[in-house]
PDB file of C-alpha atoms in Angstrom:
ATOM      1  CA  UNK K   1     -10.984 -20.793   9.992  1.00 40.00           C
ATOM      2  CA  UNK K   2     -14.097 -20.307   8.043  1.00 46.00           C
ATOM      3  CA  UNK K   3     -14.139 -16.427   7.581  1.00 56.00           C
ATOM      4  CA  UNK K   4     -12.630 -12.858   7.545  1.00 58.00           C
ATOM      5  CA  UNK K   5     -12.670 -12.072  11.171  1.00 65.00           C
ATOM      6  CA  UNK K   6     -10.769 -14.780  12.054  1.00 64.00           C
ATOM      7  CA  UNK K   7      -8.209 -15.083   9.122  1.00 65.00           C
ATOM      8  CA  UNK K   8      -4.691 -13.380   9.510  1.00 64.00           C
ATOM      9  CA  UNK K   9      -4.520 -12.678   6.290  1.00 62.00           C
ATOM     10  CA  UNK K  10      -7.153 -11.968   3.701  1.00 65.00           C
ATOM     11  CA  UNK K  11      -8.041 -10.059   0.650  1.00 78.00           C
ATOM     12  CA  UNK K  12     -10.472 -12.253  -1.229  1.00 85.00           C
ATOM     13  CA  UNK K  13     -11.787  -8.758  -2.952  1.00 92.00           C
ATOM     14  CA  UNK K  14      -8.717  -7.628  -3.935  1.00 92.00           C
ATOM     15  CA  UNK K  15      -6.756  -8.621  -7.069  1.00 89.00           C
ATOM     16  CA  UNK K  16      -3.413  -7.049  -8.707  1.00 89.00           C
ATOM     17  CA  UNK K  17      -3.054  -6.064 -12.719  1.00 88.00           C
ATOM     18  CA  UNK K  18      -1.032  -2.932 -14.241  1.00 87.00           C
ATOM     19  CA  UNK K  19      -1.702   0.215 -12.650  1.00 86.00           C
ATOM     20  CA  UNK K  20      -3.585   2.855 -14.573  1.00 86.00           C
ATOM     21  CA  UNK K  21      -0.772   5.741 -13.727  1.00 81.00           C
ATOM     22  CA  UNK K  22       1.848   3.627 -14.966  1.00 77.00           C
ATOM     23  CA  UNK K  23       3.472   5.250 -17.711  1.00 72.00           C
ATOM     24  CA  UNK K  24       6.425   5.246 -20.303  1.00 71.00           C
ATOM     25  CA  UNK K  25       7.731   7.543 -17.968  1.00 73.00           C
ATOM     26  CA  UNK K  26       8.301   5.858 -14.855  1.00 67.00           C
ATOM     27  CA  UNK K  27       7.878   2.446 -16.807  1.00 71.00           C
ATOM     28  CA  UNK K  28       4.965  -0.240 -16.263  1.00 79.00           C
ATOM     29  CA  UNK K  29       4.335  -1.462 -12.740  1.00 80.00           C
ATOM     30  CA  UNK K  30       1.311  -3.340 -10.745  1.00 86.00           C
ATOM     31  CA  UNK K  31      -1.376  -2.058  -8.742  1.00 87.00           C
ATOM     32  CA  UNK K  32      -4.223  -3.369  -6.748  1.00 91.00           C
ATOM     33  CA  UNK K  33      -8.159  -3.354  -8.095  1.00 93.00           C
ATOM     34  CA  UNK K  34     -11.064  -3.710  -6.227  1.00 95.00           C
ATOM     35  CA  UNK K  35     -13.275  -6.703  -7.113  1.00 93.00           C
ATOM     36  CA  UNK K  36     -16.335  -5.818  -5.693  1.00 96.00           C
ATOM     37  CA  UNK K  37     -17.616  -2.451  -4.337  1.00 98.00           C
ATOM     38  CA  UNK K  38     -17.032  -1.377  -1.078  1.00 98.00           C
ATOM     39  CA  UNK K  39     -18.537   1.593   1.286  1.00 99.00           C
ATOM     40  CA  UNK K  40     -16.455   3.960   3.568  1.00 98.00           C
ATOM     41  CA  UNK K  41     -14.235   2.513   6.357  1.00 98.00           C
ATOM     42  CA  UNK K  42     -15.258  -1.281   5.456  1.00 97.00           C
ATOM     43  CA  UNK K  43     -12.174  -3.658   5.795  1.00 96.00           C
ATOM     44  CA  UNK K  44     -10.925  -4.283   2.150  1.00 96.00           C
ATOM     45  CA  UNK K  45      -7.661  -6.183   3.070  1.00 94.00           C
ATOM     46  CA  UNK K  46      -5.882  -7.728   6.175  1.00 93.00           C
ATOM     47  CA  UNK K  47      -2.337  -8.836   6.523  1.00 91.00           C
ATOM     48  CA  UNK K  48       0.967  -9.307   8.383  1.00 92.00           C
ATOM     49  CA  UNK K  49       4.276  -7.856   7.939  1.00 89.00           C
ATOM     50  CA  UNK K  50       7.585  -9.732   8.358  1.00 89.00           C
ATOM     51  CA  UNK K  51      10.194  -7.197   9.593  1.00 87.00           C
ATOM     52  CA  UNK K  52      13.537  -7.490   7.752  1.00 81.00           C
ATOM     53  CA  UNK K  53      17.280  -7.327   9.344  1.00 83.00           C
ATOM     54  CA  UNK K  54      18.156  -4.337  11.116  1.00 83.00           C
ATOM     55  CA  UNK K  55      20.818  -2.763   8.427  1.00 79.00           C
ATOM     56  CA  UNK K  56      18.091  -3.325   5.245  1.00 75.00           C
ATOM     57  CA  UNK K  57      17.924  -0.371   3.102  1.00 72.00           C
ATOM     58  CA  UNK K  58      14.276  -0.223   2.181  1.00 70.00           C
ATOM     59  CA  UNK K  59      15.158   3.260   0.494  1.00 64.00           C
ATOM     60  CA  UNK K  60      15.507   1.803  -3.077  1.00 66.00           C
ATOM     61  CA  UNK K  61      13.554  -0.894  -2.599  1.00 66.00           C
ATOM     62  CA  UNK K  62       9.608  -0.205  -3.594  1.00 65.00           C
ATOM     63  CA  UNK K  63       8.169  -3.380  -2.615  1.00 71.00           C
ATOM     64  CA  UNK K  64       9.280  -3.409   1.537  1.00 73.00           C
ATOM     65  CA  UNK K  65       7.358  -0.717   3.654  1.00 75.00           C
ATOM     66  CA  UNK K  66       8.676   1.863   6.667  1.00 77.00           C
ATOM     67  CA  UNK K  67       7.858  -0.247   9.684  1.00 79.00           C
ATOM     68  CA  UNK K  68       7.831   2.198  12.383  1.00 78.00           C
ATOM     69  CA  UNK K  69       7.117   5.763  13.231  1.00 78.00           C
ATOM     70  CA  UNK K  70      10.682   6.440  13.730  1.00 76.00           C
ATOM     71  CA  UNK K  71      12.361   9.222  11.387  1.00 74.00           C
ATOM     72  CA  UNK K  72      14.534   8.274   9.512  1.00 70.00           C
ATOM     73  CA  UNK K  73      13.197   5.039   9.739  1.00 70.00           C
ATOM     74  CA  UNK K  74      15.565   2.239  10.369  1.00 77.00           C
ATOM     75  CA  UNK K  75      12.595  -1.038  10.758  1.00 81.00           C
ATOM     76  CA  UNK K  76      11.402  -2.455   7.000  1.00 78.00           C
ATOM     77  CA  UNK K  77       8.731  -5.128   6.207  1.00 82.00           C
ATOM     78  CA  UNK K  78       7.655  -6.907   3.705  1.00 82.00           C
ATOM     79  CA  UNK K  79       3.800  -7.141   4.099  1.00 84.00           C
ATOM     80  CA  UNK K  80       1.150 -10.152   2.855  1.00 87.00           C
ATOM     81  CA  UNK K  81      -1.259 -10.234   0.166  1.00 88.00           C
ATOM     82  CA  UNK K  82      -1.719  -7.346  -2.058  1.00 88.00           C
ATOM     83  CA  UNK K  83      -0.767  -4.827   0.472  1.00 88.00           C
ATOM     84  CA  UNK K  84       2.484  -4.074  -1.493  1.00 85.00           C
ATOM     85  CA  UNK K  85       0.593  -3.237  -4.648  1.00 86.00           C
ATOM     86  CA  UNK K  86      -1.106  -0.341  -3.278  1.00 88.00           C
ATOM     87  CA  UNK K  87       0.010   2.452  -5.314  1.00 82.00           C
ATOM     88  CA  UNK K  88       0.547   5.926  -3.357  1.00 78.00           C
ATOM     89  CA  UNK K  89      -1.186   9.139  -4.605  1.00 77.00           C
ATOM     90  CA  UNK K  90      -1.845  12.486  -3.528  1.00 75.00           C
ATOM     91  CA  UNK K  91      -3.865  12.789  -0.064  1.00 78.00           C
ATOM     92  CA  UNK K  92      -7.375  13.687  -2.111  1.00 84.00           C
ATOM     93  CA  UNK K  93      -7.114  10.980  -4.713  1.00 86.00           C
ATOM     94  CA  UNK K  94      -6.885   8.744  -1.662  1.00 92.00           C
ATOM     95  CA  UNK K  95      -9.074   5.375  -1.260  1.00 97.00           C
ATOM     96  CA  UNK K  96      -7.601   3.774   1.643  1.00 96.00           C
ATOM     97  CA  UNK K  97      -6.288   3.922   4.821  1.00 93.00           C
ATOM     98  CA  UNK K  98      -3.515   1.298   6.265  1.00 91.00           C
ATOM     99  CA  UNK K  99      -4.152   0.788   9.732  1.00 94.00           C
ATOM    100  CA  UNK K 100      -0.705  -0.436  11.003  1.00 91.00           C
ATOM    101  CA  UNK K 101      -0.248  -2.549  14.479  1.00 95.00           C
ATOM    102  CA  UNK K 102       3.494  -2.327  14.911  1.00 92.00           C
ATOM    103  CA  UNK K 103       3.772  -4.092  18.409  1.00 93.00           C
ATOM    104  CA  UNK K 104       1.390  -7.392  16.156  1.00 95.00           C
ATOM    105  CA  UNK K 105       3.005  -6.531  13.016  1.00 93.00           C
ATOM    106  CA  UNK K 106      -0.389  -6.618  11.067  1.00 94.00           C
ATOM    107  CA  UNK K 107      -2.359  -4.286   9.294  1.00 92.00           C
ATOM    108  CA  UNK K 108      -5.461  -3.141   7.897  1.00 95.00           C
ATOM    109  CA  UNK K 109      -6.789  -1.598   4.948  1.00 94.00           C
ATOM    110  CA  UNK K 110      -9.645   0.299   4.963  1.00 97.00           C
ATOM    111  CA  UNK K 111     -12.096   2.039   2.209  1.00 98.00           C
ATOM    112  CA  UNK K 112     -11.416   5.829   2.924  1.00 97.00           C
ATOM    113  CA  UNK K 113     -14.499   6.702   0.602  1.00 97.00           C
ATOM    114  CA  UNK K 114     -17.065   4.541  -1.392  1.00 98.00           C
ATOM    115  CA  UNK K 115     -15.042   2.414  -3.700  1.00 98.00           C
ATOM    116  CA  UNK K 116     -16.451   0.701  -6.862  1.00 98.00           C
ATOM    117  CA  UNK K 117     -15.600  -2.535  -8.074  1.00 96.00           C
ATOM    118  CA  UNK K 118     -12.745  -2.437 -10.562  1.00 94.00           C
ATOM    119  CA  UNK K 119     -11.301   1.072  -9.379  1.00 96.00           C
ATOM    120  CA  UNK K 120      -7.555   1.271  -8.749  1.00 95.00           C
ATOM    121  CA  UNK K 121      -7.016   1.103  -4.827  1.00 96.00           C
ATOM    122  CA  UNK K 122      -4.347   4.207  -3.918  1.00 91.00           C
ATOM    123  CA  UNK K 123      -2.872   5.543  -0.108  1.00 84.00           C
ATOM    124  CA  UNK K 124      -0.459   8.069   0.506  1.00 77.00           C
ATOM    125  CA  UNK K 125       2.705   6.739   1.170  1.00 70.00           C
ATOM    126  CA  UNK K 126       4.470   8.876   4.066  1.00 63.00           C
ATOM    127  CA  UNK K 127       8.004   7.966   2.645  1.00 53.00           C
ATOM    128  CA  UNK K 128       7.416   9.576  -0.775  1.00 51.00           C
ATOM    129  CA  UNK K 129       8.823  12.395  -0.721  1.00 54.00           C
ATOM    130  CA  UNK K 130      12.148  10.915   0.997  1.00 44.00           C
ATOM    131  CA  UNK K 131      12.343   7.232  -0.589  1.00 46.00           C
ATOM    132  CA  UNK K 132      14.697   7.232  -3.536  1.00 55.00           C
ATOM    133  CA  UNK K 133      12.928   4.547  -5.400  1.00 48.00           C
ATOM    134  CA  UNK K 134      10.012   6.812  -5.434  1.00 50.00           C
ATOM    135  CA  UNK K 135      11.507   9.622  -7.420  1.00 53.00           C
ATOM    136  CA  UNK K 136       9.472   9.046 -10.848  1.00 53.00           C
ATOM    137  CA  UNK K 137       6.242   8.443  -8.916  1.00 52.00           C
ATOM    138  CA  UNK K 138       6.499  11.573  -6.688  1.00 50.00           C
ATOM    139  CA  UNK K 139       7.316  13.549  -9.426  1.00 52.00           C
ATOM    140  CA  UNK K 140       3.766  12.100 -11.219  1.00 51.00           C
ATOM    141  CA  UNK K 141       1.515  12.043  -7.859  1.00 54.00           C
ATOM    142  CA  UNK K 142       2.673  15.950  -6.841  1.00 53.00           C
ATOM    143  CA  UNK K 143       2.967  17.551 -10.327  1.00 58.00           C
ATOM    144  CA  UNK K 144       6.890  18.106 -10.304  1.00 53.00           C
ATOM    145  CA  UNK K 145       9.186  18.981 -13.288  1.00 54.00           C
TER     146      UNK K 145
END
């Protein structure tokens, strides 16, 4: 395999430091960067997702992702690359979309807006509000007391 198209995984252009919201509050933690710039709804990142046992609770665990549109969600996976440093935000501080093929368990990651190199890549997690390890970044992202 000589390229992105044909690679499973890839995210030469991405690369993982400490975020810039982590705070003393909710402690340090990592988040992904950009490396190079990138223009609305190019592919930043691709990856696959290994599903864990039925029974895992995901719900205090940051680093495993709802694998399913089922509510409450009962699939969890652990996904490639830097997809698992993609720090949620609030839906207009946005920069990327995950594109998620269940049935392939793979994904994509697209630019949602013009990114420039060295800018913190954020999506909105859909479990934030409900996922008990993120308590002390909801309460950041959405402006809570």
């Amino acid at each position: 395999m000589s390229n992105k198209e044909e690679s499973k995984v890839w995210s030469e252009f991405v690369c993982v430091k400490q975020s810039s919201i982590a705070t003393s509050e909710i402690g340090n933690f990592d988040g992904a960067f950009a490396t190079k710039d990138f223009k609305e709804g190019e592919l930043i990142e691709r990856g696959v997702m290994r599903r864990l046992p039925m029974g895992f609770d995901g719900h205090k665990c940051e680093e495993v992702f709802t694998w399913s549109d089922e509510r409450p969600n009962k699939t969890w996976a652990m996904g490639s690359g830097c997809a698992p440093y993609y720090n949620t935000t609030s839906k207009d501080r946005e920069n990327t979309h995950m594109v998620r093929y269940f049935d392939e368990n793979r994904f994509e990651i697209f630019a949602k807006k013009d990114i420039k190199a060295g800018d913190e890549l954020f999506h909105t997690y859909i479990s934030l509000e409900w996922r008990e390890c993120f308590a002390g970044i909801d309460k950041i992202v959405n402006n809570k007391d």
